Short mmCIF file of C-alpha atoms in Angstrom, two decimals:
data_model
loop_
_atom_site.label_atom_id
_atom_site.label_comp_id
_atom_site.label_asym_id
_atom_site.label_seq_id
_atom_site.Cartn_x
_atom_site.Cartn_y
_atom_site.Cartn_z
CA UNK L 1064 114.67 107.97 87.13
CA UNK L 1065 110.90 106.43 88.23
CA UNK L 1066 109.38 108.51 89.18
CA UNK L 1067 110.46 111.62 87.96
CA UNK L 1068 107.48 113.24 89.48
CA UNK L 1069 106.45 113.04 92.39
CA UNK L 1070 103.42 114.79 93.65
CA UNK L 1071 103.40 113.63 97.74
CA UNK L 1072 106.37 115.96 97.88
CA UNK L 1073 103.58 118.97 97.98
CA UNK L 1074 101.23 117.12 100.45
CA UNK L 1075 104.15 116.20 102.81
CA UNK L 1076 102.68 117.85 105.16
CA UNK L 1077 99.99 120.79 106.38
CA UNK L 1078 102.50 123.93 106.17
CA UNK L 1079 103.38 122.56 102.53
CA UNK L 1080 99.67 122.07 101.56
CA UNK L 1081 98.72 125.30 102.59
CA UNK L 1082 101.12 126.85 100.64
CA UNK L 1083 100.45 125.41 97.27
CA UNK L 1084 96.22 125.29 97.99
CA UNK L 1085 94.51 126.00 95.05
CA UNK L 1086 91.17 127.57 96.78
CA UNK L 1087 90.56 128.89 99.84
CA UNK L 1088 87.27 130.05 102.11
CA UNK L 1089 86.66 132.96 103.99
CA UNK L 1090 82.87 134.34 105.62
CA UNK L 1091 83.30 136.88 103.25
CA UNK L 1092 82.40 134.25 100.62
CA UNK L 1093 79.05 133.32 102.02
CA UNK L 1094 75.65 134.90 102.33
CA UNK L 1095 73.33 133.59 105.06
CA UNK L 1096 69.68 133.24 104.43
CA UNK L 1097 66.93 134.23 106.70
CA UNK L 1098 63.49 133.99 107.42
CA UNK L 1099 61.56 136.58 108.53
CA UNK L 1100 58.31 136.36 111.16
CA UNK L 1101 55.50 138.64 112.25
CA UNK L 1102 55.44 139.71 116.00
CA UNK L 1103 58.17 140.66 118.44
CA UNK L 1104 61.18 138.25 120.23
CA UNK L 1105 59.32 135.03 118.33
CA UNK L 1106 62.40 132.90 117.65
CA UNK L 1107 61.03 129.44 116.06
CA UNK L 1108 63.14 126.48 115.01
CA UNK L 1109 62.25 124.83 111.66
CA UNK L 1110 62.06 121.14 112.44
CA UNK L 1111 63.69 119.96 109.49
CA UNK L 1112 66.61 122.24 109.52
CA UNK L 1113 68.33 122.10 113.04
CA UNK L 1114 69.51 125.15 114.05
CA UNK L 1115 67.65 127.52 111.52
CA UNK L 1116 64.41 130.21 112.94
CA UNK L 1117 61.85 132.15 111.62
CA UNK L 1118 63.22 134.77 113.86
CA UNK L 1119 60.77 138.61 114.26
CA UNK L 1120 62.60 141.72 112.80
CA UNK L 1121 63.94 142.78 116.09
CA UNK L 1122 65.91 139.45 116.55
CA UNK L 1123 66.58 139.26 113.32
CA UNK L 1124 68.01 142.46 113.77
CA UNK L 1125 70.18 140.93 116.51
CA UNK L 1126 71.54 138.34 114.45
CA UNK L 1127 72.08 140.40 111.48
CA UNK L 1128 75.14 141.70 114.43
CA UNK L 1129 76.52 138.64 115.32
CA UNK L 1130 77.15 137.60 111.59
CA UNK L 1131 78.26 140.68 110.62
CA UNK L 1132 80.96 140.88 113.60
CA UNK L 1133 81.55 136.84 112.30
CA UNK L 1134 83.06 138.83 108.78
CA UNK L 1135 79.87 137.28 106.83
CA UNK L 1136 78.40 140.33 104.42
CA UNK L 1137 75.38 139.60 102.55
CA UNK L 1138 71.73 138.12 103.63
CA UNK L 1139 69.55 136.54 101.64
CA UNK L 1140 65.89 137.42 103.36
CA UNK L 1141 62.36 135.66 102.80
CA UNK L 1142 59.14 136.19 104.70
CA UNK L 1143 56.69 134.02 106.59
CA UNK L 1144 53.55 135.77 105.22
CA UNK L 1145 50.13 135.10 107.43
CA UNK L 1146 47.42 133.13 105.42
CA UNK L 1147 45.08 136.66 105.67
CA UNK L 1148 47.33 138.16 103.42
CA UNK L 1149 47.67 135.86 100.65
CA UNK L 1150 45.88 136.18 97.76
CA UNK L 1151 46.65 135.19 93.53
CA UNK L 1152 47.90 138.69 93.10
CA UNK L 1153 50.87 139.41 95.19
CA UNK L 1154 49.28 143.03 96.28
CA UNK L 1155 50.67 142.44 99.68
CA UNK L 1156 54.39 141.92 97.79
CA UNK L 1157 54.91 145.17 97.90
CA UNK L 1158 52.80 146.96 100.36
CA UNK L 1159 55.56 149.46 101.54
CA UNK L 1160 54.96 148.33 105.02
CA UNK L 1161 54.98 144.48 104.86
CA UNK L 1162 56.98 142.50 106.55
CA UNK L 1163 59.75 142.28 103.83
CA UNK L 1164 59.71 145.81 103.22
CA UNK L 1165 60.16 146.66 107.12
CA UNK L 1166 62.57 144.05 107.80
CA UNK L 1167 65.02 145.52 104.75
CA UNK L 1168 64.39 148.93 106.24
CA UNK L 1169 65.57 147.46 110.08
CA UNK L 1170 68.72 145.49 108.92
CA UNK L 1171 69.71 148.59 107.14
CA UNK L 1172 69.01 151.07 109.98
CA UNK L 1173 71.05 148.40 112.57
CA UNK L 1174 73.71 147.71 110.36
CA UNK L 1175 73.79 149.92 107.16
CA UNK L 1176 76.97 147.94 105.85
CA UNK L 1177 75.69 144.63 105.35
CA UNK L 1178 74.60 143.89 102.06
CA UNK L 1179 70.83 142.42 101.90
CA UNK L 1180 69.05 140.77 99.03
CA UNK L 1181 65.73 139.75 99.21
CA UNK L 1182 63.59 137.26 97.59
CA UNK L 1183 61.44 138.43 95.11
CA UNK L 1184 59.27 136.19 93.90
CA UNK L 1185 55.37 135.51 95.10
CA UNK L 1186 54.91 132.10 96.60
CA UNK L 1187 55.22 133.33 100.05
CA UNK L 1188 52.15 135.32 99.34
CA UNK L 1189 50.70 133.10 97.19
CA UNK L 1190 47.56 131.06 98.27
CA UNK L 1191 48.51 128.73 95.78
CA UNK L 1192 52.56 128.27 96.79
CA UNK L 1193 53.21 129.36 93.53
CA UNK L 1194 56.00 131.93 91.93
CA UNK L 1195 53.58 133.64 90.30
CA UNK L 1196 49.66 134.04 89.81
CA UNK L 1197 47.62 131.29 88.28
CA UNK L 1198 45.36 131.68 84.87
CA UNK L 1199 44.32 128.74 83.02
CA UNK L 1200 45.63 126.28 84.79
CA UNK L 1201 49.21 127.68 84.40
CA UNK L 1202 51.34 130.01 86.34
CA UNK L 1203 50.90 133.24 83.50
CA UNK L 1204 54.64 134.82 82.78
CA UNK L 1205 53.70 138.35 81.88
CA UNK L 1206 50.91 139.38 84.70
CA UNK L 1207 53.66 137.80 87.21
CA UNK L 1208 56.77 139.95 85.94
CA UNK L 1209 54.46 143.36 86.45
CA UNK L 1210 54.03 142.56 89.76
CA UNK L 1211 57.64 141.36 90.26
CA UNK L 1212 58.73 144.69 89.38
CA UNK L 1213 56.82 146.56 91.80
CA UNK L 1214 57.38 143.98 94.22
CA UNK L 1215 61.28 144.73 93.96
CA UNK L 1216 61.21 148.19 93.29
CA UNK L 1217 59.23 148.45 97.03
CA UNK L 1218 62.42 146.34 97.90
CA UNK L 1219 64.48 149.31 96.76
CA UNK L 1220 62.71 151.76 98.42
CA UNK L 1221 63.13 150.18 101.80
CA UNK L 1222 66.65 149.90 101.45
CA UNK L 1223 67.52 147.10 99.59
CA UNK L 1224 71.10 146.39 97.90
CA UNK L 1225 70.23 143.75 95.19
CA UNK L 1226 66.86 142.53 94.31
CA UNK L 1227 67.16 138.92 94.26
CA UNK L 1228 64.18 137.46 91.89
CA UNK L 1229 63.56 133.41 92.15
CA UNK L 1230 60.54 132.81 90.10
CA UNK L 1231 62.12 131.34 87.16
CA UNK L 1232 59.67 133.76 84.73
CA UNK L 1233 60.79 134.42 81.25
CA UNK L 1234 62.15 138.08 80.88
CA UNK L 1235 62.14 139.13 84.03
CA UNK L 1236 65.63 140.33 84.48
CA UNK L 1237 65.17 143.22 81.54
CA UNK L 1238 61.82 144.60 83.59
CA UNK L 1239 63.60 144.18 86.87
CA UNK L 1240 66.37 146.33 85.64
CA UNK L 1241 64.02 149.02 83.75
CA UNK L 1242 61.88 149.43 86.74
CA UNK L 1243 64.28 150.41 88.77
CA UNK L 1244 66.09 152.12 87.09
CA UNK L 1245 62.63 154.29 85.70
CA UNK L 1246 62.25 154.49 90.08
CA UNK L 1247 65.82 156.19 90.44
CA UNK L 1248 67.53 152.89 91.68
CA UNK L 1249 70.25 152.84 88.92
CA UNK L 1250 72.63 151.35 91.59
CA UNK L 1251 70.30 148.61 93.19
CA UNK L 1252 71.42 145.78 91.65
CA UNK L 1253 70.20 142.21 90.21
CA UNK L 1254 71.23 139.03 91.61
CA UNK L 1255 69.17 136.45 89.24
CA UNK L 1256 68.42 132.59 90.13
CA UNK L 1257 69.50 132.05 86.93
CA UNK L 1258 69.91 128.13 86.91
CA UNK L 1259 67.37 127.10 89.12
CA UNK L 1260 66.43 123.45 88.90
CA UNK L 1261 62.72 121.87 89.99
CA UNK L 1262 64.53 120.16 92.55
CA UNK L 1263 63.13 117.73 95.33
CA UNK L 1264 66.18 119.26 97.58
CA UNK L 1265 63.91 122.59 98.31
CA UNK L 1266 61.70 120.25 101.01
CA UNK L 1267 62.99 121.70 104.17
CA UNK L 1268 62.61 125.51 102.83
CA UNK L 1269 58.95 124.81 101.68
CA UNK L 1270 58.71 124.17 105.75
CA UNK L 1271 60.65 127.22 106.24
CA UNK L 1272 57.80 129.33 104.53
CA UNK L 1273 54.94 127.13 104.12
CA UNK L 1274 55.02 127.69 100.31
CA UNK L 1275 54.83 124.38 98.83
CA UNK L 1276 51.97 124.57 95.67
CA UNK L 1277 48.87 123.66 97.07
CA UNK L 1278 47.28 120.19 95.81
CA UNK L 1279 44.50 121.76 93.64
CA UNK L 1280 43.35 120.12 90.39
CA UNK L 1281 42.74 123.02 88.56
CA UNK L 1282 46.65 124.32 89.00
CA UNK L 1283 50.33 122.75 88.40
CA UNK L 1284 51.07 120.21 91.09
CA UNK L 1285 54.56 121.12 90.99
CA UNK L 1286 57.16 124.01 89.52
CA UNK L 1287 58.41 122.04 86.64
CA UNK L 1288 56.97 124.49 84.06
CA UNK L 1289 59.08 127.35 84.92
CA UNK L 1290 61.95 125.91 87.12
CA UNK L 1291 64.39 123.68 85.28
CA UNK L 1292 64.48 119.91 84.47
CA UNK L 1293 67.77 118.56 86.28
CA UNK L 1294 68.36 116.68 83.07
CA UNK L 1295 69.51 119.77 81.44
CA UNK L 1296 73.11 121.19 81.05
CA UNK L 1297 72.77 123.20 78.56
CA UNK L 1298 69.61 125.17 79.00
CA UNK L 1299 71.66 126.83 82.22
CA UNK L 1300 74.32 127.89 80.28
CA UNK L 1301 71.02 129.59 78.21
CA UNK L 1302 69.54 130.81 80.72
CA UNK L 1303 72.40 132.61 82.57
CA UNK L 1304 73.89 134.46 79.32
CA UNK L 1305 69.79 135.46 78.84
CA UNK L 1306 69.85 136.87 82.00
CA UNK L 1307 73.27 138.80 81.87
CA UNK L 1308 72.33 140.30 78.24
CA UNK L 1309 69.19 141.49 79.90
CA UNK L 1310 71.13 143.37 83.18
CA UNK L 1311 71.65 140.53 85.73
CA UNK L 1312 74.91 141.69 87.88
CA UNK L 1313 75.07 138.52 89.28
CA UNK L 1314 73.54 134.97 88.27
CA UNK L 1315 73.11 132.31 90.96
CA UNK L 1316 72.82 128.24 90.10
CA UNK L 1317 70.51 126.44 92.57
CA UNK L 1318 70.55 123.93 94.23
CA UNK L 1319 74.49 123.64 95.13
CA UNK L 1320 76.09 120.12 95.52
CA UNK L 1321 74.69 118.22 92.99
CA UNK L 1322 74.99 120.80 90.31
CA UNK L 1323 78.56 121.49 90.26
CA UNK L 1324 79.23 120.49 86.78
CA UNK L 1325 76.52 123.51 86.17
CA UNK L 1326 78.21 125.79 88.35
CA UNK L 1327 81.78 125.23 86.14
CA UNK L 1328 79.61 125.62 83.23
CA UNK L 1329 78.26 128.89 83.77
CA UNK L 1330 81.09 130.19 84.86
CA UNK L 1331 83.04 129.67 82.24
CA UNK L 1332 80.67 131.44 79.93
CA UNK L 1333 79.65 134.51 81.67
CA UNK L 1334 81.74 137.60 83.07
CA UNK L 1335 79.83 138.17 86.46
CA UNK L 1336 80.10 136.77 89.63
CA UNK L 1337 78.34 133.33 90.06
CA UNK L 1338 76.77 132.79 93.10
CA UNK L 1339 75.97 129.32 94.33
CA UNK L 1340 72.78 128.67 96.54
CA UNK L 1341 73.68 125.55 99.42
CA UNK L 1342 70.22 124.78 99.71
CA UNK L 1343 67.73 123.04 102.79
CA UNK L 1344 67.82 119.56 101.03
CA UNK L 1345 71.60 119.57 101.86
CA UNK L 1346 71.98 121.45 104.96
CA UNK L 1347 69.70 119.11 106.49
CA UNK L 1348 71.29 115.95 104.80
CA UNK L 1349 74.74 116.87 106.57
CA UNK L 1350 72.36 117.86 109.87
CA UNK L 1351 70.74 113.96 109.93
CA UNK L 1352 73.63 112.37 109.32
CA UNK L 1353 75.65 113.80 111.75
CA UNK L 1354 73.01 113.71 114.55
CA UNK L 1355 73.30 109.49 113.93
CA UNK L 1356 77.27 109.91 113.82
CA UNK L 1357 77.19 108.38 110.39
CA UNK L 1358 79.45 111.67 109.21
CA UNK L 1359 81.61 114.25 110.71
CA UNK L 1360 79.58 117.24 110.96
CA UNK L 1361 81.91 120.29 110.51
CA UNK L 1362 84.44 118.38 107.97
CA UNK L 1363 81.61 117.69 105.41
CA UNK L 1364 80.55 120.75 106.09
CA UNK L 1365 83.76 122.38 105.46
CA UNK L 1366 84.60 119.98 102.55
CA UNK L 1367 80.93 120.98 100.60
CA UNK L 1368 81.62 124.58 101.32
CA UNK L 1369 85.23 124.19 99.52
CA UNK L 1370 84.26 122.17 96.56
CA UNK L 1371 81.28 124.74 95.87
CA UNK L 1372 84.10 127.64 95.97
CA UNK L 1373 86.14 125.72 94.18
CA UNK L 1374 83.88 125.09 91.18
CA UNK L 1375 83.81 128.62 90.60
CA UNK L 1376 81.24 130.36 93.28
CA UNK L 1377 81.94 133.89 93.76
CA UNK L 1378 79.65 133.71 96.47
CA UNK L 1379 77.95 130.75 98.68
CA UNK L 1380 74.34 131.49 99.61
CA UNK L 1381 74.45 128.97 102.65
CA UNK L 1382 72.52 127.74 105.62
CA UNK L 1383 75.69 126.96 107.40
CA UNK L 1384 77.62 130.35 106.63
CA UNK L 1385 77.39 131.56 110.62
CA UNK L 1386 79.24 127.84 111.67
CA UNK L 1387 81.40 127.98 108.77
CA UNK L 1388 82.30 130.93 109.68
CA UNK L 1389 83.11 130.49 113.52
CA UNK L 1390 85.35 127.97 112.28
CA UNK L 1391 87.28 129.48 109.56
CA UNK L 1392 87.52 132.44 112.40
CA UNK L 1393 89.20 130.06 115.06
#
């Protein structure tokens, strides 16, 4: 009778495991992010994330193709603001024709199907790499959520699909969603970083956009008083069902790998798609070690991708969604 069971019968071989696999991928599950530059063809490689460019709206443009023809459907976008236009207000955030607001208005015109989602949050324009603007020594929640909501209400007027806000401020969601819906844009909808940690993994990104907080005595070194302390399970779990009550349509946890006991979490206590953000820290993790051959590039790749689905992502926000996608394609 030993053993009764016997569970190698259903991993005999790959025709069998395929059959009975629990989770599967597809480049419909991921969203690519992308960062936006002033000027025309300027293609630039950021030097701690091989194979990732601050790419100009026309080849941006171009891209935006190729992943769409790869099956992938939704881009996350963020903008590499020049230094003249920073300030501790955020006014160029939604000037109606800054570089966010013209690059949403491009993608659409090129390829009206693919679903984009910009950032909205101000460190990019920030001369303090902050997600919001600075008063007494703090970055102030209220000020910062007033100029959120114009900020993603000029999204919505350049075409965007979701408004995708990142800053972490308290109540945000609720004037998000009664913004734009007082603007017309009932059906523009909210994609909240619900669960996002104050996480060293957000180096390479920082690169990306040249947004790390500045070292300034009079202002917070770092984001820890309005991102999340990684010690905390609970608070996401908070901070997600917050963000649903007030009109989120989707809720994202951030970063990916090393939060996956948060991503099961939240899942199992709200009743919208989760979206899980594969952030720079980790792309460029997999990146190093393969370029040293200490890992196999596209299985840990593939594996990462899988286990994030498998936790319960609705959607991967991923700097390897165009390779993953190539792959899964062959």
């Amino acid at each position: 009778m030993f053993p009764l069971h016997r569970g190698r019968r259903l991993r005999t071989n790959e025709s069998i495991r395929s059959l009975v696999r629990e989770t599967s991928l597809s480049p419909a599950d991921f969203m690519f992010p992308m960062f936006v530059a002033e000027g025309e063809n300027v293609q630039v490689e950021i030097a701690s994330m091989p194979g990732i460019f601050r790419r100009s709206i026309d080849l941006t443009v171009k891209e935006i193709r190729e992943l769409f023809d790869l099956g992938i459907r939704a881009v996350n976008i963020y903008v590499k603001v020049s230094e003249n236009l920073k300030d501790n207000t955020g006014l160029e955030a939604w000037n109606p024709n800054g570089l966010m607001q013209n690059a949403i208005r491009a993608i659409k015109a090129a390829c009206p199907e693919m679903i984009v989602m910009p950032d909205v949050a101000l460190d990019p324009y920030s001369i303090y790499g902050h997600d919001g603007i600075i008063a007494d020594g703090d970055v102030e929640n209220d000020s910062t959520v007033d100029a959120l909501v114009k900020m993603a209400v000029s999204h919505a007027q350049a075409g965007a699909d979701f408004v995708a806000p990142s800053d972490m401020m308290d109540g945000r969601v609720l004037r998000l969603r009664e913004g734009l819906d007082a603007a017309g844009f009932h059906n523009v909808g909210i994609m909240s970083y619900s669960a996002k940690y104050a996480s060293a993994f957000y180096g390479p990104f920082r690169d990306a956009l040249d947004s790390a907080p500045v070292d300034a005595t009079e202002i917070p070194k770092d984001k820890k008083t309005y991102q999340m302390d990684y010690a905390n399970r609970i608070e996401a779990i908070k901070e997600a069902l917050w963000d649903v009550e007030e009109g989120a349509d989707m809720v994202m946890v951030k970063p990916g790998i090393a939060y996956l006991d948060i991503v099961r979490e939240v899942k199992n206590a709200v009743n919208v798609p989760v979206t899980v953000y594969h952030v720079s820290g980790e792309y460029a993790m997999i990146k190093a070690a393969a370029e040293r051959g200490w890992l196999d590039h596209d299985k840990i790749m593939m594996e990462q991708l899988m286990c994030i689905k498998r936790a319960g992502a609705s959607l991967i926000s991923t700097y390897f969604a165009k390779e993953a996608a190539i792959l899964l394609n062959k």
